[in-house]
Amino acid sequence: MTIKEVSELYNITPDTLRYYERVGMIPPVTRNAGGKRDYTEDDLGWVNLALCMRSAGLPVEVMAEYVRLFRQGDSTISERRQLLIRQRETLLEQKKQIDATLERLNGKIAVYEEAEKRGTMEWPHSANYKSQGEQEL
């Protein structure tokens, strides 16, 4: 596949694909006889992985390190596994923070839904609610 086809497939720019390759987020892409990028299924797999990891917040440097280790072969299996474990721990911590924020927002939304039904705003005065430092906003 050409770089244009891949950029359309993944809805990213050709510049982004070139950048991923340049910084090592994906291994060097297969080239045709004329030297133009000719993405194979393996290349597409790397692009897909890079996009997935970036959407999860994985830093460019970490993805480039993973690719570098991968290219060194099986002697780096343990290092790659540890890298992925560290990133999973980071994502799980972010998920906990997001879940806590969603819980707080859901509580605020519920208060507003009740206020809409009553036509007036009344904030709960429970100890649990106060302990979270909630104020009318």
mmCIF file with all atom_site columns, C-alpha atoms in Angstrom:
data_model
loop_
_atom_site.group_PDB
_atom_site.id
_atom_site.type_symbol
_atom_site.label_atom_id
_atom_site.label_alt_id
_atom_site.label_comp_id
_atom_site.label_asym_id
_atom_site.label_entity_id
_atom_site.label_seq_id
_atom_site.pdbx_PDB_ins_code
_atom_site.Cartn_x
_atom_site.Cartn_y
_atom_site.Cartn_z
_atom_site.occupancy
_atom_site.B_iso_or_equiv
_atom_site.pdbx_formal_charge
_atom_site.auth_seq_id
_atom_site.auth_comp_id
_atom_site.auth_asym_id
_atom_site.auth_atom_id
_atom_site.pdbx_PDB_model_num
ATOM 1   C CA . MET A 1 1   ? 0.000   0.000   0.000  1.00 0.00 ? 1   MET A CA 1
ATOM 2   C CA . THR A 1 2   ? 1.158   3.521   -0.669 1.00 0.00 ? 2   THR A CA 1
ATOM 3   C CA . ILE A 1 3   ? 1.600   6.087   2.073  1.00 0.00 ? 3   ILE A CA 1
ATOM 4   C CA . LYS A 1 4   ? -1.501  7.870   0.770  1.00 0.00 ? 4   LYS A CA 1
ATOM 5   C CA . GLU A 1 5   ? -3.585  4.696   1.027  1.00 0.00 ? 5   GLU A CA 1
ATOM 6   C CA . VAL A 1 6   ? -2.333  3.996   4.540  1.00 0.00 ? 6   VAL A CA 1
ATOM 7   C CA . SER A 1 7   ? -2.979  7.565   5.656  1.00 0.00 ? 7   SER A CA 1
ATOM 8   C CA . GLU A 1 8   ? -6.551  7.290   4.356  1.00 0.00 ? 8   GLU A CA 1
ATOM 9   C CA . LEU A 1 9   ? -7.014  3.852   5.937  1.00 0.00 ? 9   LEU A CA 1
ATOM 10  C CA . TYR A 1 10  ? -6.023  5.124   9.386  1.00 0.00 ? 10  TYR A CA 1
ATOM 11  C CA . ASN A 1 11  ? -7.257  8.698   8.953  1.00 0.00 ? 11  ASN A CA 1
ATOM 12  C CA . ILE A 1 12  ? -3.856  10.227  9.661  1.00 0.00 ? 12  ILE A CA 1
ATOM 13  C CA . THR A 1 13  ? -1.597  12.359  7.524  1.00 0.00 ? 13  THR A CA 1
ATOM 14  C CA . PRO A 1 14  ? 1.308   11.046  5.459  1.00 0.00 ? 14  PRO A CA 1
ATOM 15  C CA . ASP A 1 15  ? 3.476   13.393  7.555  1.00 0.00 ? 15  ASP A CA 1
ATOM 16  C CA . THR A 1 16  ? 2.401   11.535  10.691 1.00 0.00 ? 16  THR A CA 1
ATOM 17  C CA . LEU A 1 17  ? 3.385   8.222   9.121  1.00 0.00 ? 17  LEU A CA 1
ATOM 18  C CA . ARG A 1 18  ? 6.765   9.619   8.106  1.00 0.00 ? 18  ARG A CA 1
ATOM 19  C CA . TYR A 1 19  ? 7.227   11.021  11.614 1.00 0.00 ? 19  TYR A CA 1
ATOM 20  C CA . TYR A 1 20  ? 6.433   7.648   13.225 1.00 0.00 ? 20  TYR A CA 1
ATOM 21  C CA . GLU A 1 21  ? 9.084   6.057   11.041 1.00 0.00 ? 21  GLU A CA 1
ATOM 22  C CA . ARG A 1 22  ? 11.628  8.852   11.534 1.00 0.00 ? 22  ARG A CA 1
ATOM 23  C CA . VAL A 1 23  ? 11.445  8.784   15.352 1.00 0.00 ? 23  VAL A CA 1
ATOM 24  C CA . GLY A 1 24  ? 11.421  4.990   15.496 1.00 0.00 ? 24  GLY A CA 1
ATOM 25  C CA . MET A 1 25  ? 7.828   4.419   16.578 1.00 0.00 ? 25  MET A CA 1
ATOM 26  C CA . ILE A 1 26  ? 7.562   1.968   13.713 1.00 0.00 ? 26  ILE A CA 1
ATOM 27  C CA . PRO A 1 27  ? 10.411  0.078   12.054 1.00 0.00 ? 27  PRO A CA 1
ATOM 28  C CA . PRO A 1 28  ? 11.586  1.295   8.647  1.00 0.00 ? 28  PRO A CA 1
ATOM 29  C CA . VAL A 1 29  ? 8.794   0.705   6.151  1.00 0.00 ? 29  VAL A CA 1
ATOM 30  C CA . THR A 1 30  ? 9.302   -1.632  3.199  1.00 0.00 ? 30  THR A CA 1
ATOM 31  C CA . ARG A 1 31  ? 10.307  0.223   0.021  1.00 0.00 ? 31  ARG A CA 1
ATOM 32  C CA . ASN A 1 32  ? 9.606   -0.658  -3.585 1.00 0.00 ? 32  ASN A CA 1
ATOM 33  C CA . ALA A 1 33  ? 12.241  -0.765  -6.355 1.00 0.00 ? 33  ALA A CA 1
ATOM 34  C CA . GLY A 1 34  ? 11.856  2.993   -6.828 1.00 0.00 ? 34  GLY A CA 1
ATOM 35  C CA . GLY A 1 35  ? 12.509  3.671   -3.126 1.00 0.00 ? 35  GLY A CA 1
ATOM 36  C CA . LYS A 1 36  ? 8.933   4.648   -2.323 1.00 0.00 ? 36  LYS A CA 1
ATOM 37  C CA . ARG A 1 37  ? 7.216   3.332   0.789  1.00 0.00 ? 37  ARG A CA 1
ATOM 38  C CA . ASP A 1 38  ? 5.213   0.190   0.049  1.00 0.00 ? 38  ASP A CA 1
ATOM 39  C CA . TYR A 1 39  ? 3.453   -0.798  3.273  1.00 0.00 ? 39  TYR A CA 1
ATOM 40  C CA . THR A 1 40  ? 3.146   -4.547  3.835  1.00 0.00 ? 40  THR A CA 1
ATOM 41  C CA . GLU A 1 41  ? 0.821   -6.301  6.291  1.00 0.00 ? 41  GLU A CA 1
ATOM 42  C CA . ASP A 1 42  ? 3.685   -6.280  8.840  1.00 0.00 ? 42  ASP A CA 1
ATOM 43  C CA . ASP A 1 43  ? 4.170   -2.545  8.337  1.00 0.00 ? 43  ASP A CA 1
ATOM 44  C CA . LEU A 1 44  ? 0.433   -1.981  8.805  1.00 0.00 ? 44  LEU A CA 1
ATOM 45  C CA . GLY A 1 45  ? 0.573   -4.008  12.015 1.00 0.00 ? 45  GLY A CA 1
ATOM 46  C CA . TRP A 1 46  ? 3.230   -1.647  13.366 1.00 0.00 ? 46  TRP A CA 1
ATOM 47  C CA . VAL A 1 47  ? 1.248   1.426   12.316 1.00 0.00 ? 47  VAL A CA 1
ATOM 48  C CA . ASN A 1 48  ? -1.846  0.000   14.008 1.00 0.00 ? 48  ASN A CA 1
ATOM 49  C CA . LEU A 1 49  ? 0.125   -0.720  17.199 1.00 0.00 ? 49  LEU A CA 1
ATOM 50  C CA . ALA A 1 50  ? 1.667   2.757   17.201 1.00 0.00 ? 50  ALA A CA 1
ATOM 51  C CA . LEU A 1 51  ? -1.739  4.399   16.807 1.00 0.00 ? 51  LEU A CA 1
ATOM 52  C CA . CYS A 1 52  ? -3.240  2.230   19.539 1.00 0.00 ? 52  CYS A CA 1
ATOM 53  C CA . MET A 1 53  ? -0.406  3.002   21.947 1.00 0.00 ? 53  MET A CA 1
ATOM 54  C CA . ARG A 1 54  ? -0.465  6.727   21.180 1.00 0.00 ? 54  ARG A CA 1
ATOM 55  C CA . SER A 1 55  ? -4.231  6.883   21.701 1.00 0.00 ? 55  SER A CA 1
ATOM 56  C CA . ALA A 1 56  ? -3.640  5.304   25.124 1.00 0.00 ? 56  ALA A CA 1
ATOM 57  C CA . GLY A 1 57  ? -1.108  8.003   25.943 1.00 0.00 ? 57  GLY A CA 1
ATOM 58  C CA . LEU A 1 58  ? 2.070   6.003   25.494 1.00 0.00 ? 58  LEU A CA 1
ATOM 59  C CA . PRO A 1 59  ? 4.947   8.445   25.063 1.00 0.00 ? 59  PRO A CA 1
ATOM 60  C CA . VAL A 1 60  ? 6.716   8.475   21.699 1.00 0.00 ? 60  VAL A CA 1
ATOM 61  C CA . GLU A 1 61  ? 10.006  7.650   23.412 1.00 0.00 ? 61  GLU A CA 1
ATOM 62  C CA . VAL A 1 62  ? 8.577   4.517   25.021 1.00 0.00 ? 62  VAL A CA 1
ATOM 63  C CA . MET A 1 63  ? 7.161   3.255   21.739 1.00 0.00 ? 63  MET A CA 1
ATOM 64  C CA . ALA A 1 64  ? 10.479  3.954   19.998 1.00 0.00 ? 64  ALA A CA 1
ATOM 65  C CA . GLU A 1 65  ? 12.290  2.037   22.757 1.00 0.00 ? 65  GLU A CA 1
ATOM 66  C CA . TYR A 1 66  ? 9.930   -0.901  22.295 1.00 0.00 ? 66  TYR A CA 1
ATOM 67  C CA . VAL A 1 67  ? 10.609  -0.953  18.539 1.00 0.00 ? 67  VAL A CA 1
ATOM 68  C CA . ARG A 1 68  ? 14.367  -0.661  19.139 1.00 0.00 ? 68  ARG A CA 1
ATOM 69  C CA . LEU A 1 69  ? 14.260  -3.629  21.530 1.00 0.00 ? 69  LEU A CA 1
ATOM 70  C CA . PHE A 1 70  ? 12.070  -5.643  19.163 1.00 0.00 ? 70  PHE A CA 1
ATOM 71  C CA . ARG A 1 71  ? 14.541  -5.148  16.340 1.00 0.00 ? 71  ARG A CA 1
ATOM 72  C CA . GLN A 1 72  ? 17.337  -6.503  18.549 1.00 0.00 ? 72  GLN A CA 1
ATOM 73  C CA . GLY A 1 73  ? 15.593  -9.862  18.666 1.00 0.00 ? 73  GLY A CA 1
ATOM 74  C CA . ASP A 1 74  ? 14.643  -12.440 21.253 1.00 0.00 ? 74  ASP A CA 1
ATOM 75  C CA . SER A 1 75  ? 17.389  -11.448 23.677 1.00 0.00 ? 75  SER A CA 1
ATOM 76  C CA . THR A 1 76  ? 15.191  -8.454  24.605 1.00 0.00 ? 76  THR A CA 1
ATOM 77  C CA . ILE A 1 77  ? 11.972  -10.374 25.301 1.00 0.00 ? 77  ILE A CA 1
ATOM 78  C CA . SER A 1 78  ? 12.208  -9.748  29.055 1.00 0.00 ? 78  SER A CA 1
ATOM 79  C CA . GLU A 1 79  ? 12.962  -6.036  28.588 1.00 0.00 ? 79  GLU A CA 1
ATOM 80  C CA . ARG A 1 80  ? 10.020  -5.625  26.221 1.00 0.00 ? 80  ARG A CA 1
ATOM 81  C CA . ARG A 1 81  ? 7.733   -7.412  28.652 1.00 0.00 ? 81  ARG A CA 1
ATOM 82  C CA . GLN A 1 82  ? 8.861   -5.157  31.508 1.00 0.00 ? 82  GLN A CA 1
ATOM 83  C CA . LEU A 1 83  ? 8.362   -2.055  29.366 1.00 0.00 ? 83  LEU A CA 1
ATOM 84  C CA . LEU A 1 84  ? 4.797   -3.135  28.602 1.00 0.00 ? 84  LEU A CA 1
ATOM 85  C CA . ILE A 1 85  ? 4.117   -3.948  32.260 1.00 0.00 ? 85  ILE A CA 1
ATOM 86  C CA . ARG A 1 86  ? 5.260   -0.462  33.308 1.00 0.00 ? 86  ARG A CA 1
ATOM 87  C CA . GLN A 1 87  ? 3.018   1.127   30.690 1.00 0.00 ? 87  GLN A CA 1
ATOM 88  C CA . ARG A 1 88  ? 0.081   -1.010  31.798 1.00 0.00 ? 88  ARG A CA 1
ATOM 89  C CA . GLU A 1 89  ? 0.623   0.180   35.397 1.00 0.00 ? 89  GLU A CA 1
ATOM 90  C CA . THR A 1 90  ? 0.695   3.789   34.219 1.00 0.00 ? 90  THR A CA 1
ATOM 91  C CA . LEU A 1 91  ? -2.537  3.294   32.257 1.00 0.00 ? 91  LEU A CA 1
ATOM 92  C CA . LEU A 1 92  ? -4.242  1.572   35.181 1.00 0.00 ? 92  LEU A CA 1
ATOM 93  C CA . GLU A 1 93  ? -3.395  4.532   37.417 1.00 0.00 ? 93  GLU A CA 1
ATOM 94  C CA . GLN A 1 94  ? -4.761  6.937   34.800 1.00 0.00 ? 94  GLN A CA 1
ATOM 95  C CA . LYS A 1 95  ? -7.888  4.787   34.568 1.00 0.00 ? 95  LYS A CA 1
ATOM 96  C CA . LYS A 1 96  ? -8.397  5.014   38.333 1.00 0.00 ? 96  LYS A CA 1
ATOM 97  C CA . GLN A 1 97  ? -8.148  8.795   38.131 1.00 0.00 ? 97  GLN A CA 1
ATOM 98  C CA . ILE A 1 98  ? -10.587 8.926   35.224 1.00 0.00 ? 98  ILE A CA 1
ATOM 99  C CA . ASP A 1 99  ? -13.015 6.595   37.027 1.00 0.00 ? 99  ASP A CA 1
ATOM 100 C CA . ALA A 1 100 ? -12.905 8.825   40.142 1.00 0.00 ? 100 ALA A CA 1
ATOM 101 C CA . THR A 1 101 ? -13.546 11.908  38.028 1.00 0.00 ? 101 THR A CA 1
ATOM 102 C CA . LEU A 1 102 ? -16.434 10.208  36.231 1.00 0.00 ? 102 LEU A CA 1
ATOM 103 C CA . GLU A 1 103 ? -17.955 9.198   39.558 1.00 0.00 ? 103 GLU A CA 1
ATOM 104 C CA . ARG A 1 104 ? -17.779 12.781  40.779 1.00 0.00 ? 104 ARG A CA 1
ATOM 105 C CA . LEU A 1 105 ? -19.278 14.117  37.537 1.00 0.00 ? 105 LEU A CA 1
ATOM 106 C CA . ASN A 1 106 ? -22.072 11.539  37.652 1.00 0.00 ? 106 ASN A CA 1
ATOM 107 C CA . GLY A 1 107 ? -22.918 12.718  41.166 1.00 0.00 ? 107 GLY A CA 1
ATOM 108 C CA . LYS A 1 108 ? -23.032 16.343  40.056 1.00 0.00 ? 108 LYS A CA 1
ATOM 109 C CA . ILE A 1 109 ? -25.151 15.445  37.017 1.00 0.00 ? 109 ILE A CA 1
ATOM 110 C CA . ALA A 1 110 ? -27.601 13.569  39.272 1.00 0.00 ? 110 ALA A CA 1
ATOM 111 C CA . VAL A 1 111 ? -27.942 16.660  41.484 1.00 0.00 ? 111 VAL A CA 1
ATOM 112 C CA . TYR A 1 112 ? -28.680 18.801  38.427 1.00 0.00 ? 112 TYR A CA 1
ATOM 113 C CA . GLU A 1 113 ? -31.208 16.273  37.116 1.00 0.00 ? 113 GLU A CA 1
ATOM 114 C CA . GLU A 1 114 ? -33.066 16.484  40.431 1.00 0.00 ? 114 GLU A CA 1
ATOM 115 C CA . ALA A 1 115 ? -32.824 20.275  40.351 1.00 0.00 ? 115 ALA A CA 1
ATOM 116 C CA . GLU A 1 116 ? -34.378 20.325  36.896 1.00 0.00 ? 116 GLU A CA 1
ATOM 117 C CA . LYS A 1 117 ? -37.282 18.201  38.146 1.00 0.00 ? 117 LYS A CA 1
ATOM 118 C CA . ARG A 1 118 ? -37.837 20.429  41.209 1.00 0.00 ? 118 ARG A CA 1
ATOM 119 C CA . GLY A 1 119 ? -37.012 23.695  39.500 1.00 0.00 ? 119 GLY A CA 1
ATOM 120 C CA . THR A 1 120 ? -34.584 24.600  42.295 1.00 0.00 ? 120 THR A CA 1
ATOM 121 C CA . MET A 1 121 ? -31.042 23.743  43.233 1.00 0.00 ? 121 MET A CA 1
ATOM 122 C CA . GLU A 1 122 ? -30.462 21.888  46.499 1.00 0.00 ? 122 GLU A CA 1
ATOM 123 C CA . TRP A 1 123 ? -27.071 20.388  47.231 1.00 0.00 ? 123 TRP A CA 1
ATOM 124 C CA . PRO A 1 124 ? -26.944 17.292  49.449 1.00 0.00 ? 124 PRO A CA 1
ATOM 125 C CA . HIS A 1 125 ? -25.546 17.749  52.939 1.00 0.00 ? 125 HIS A CA 1
ATOM 126 C CA . SER A 1 126 ? -24.423 14.212  53.624 1.00 0.00 ? 126 SER A CA 1
ATOM 127 C CA . ALA A 1 127 ? -21.127 13.732  55.458 1.00 0.00 ? 127 ALA A CA 1
ATOM 128 C CA . ASN A 1 128 ? -19.779 11.757  52.518 1.00 0.00 ? 128 ASN A CA 1
ATOM 129 C CA . TYR A 1 129 ? -20.657 14.515  50.109 1.00 0.00 ? 129 TYR A CA 1
ATOM 130 C CA . LYS A 1 130 ? -19.108 17.208  52.296 1.00 0.00 ? 130 LYS A CA 1
ATOM 131 C CA . SER A 1 131 ? -15.967 15.158  52.804 1.00 0.00 ? 131 SER A CA 1
ATOM 132 C CA . GLN A 1 132 ? -15.305 15.375  49.094 1.00 0.00 ? 132 GLN A CA 1
ATOM 133 C CA . GLY A 1 133 ? -15.201 19.163  49.389 1.00 0.00 ? 133 GLY A CA 1
ATOM 134 C CA . GLU A 1 134 ? -18.187 19.631  47.081 1.00 0.00 ? 134 GLU A CA 1
ATOM 135 C CA . GLN A 1 135 ? -19.562 23.075  46.641 1.00 0.00 ? 135 GLN A CA 1
ATOM 136 C CA . GLU A 1 136 ? -22.246 24.369  44.366 1.00 0.00 ? 136 GLU A CA 1
ATOM 137 C CA . LEU A 1 137 ? -20.729 25.157  40.997 1.00 0.00 ? 137 LEU A CA 1
#
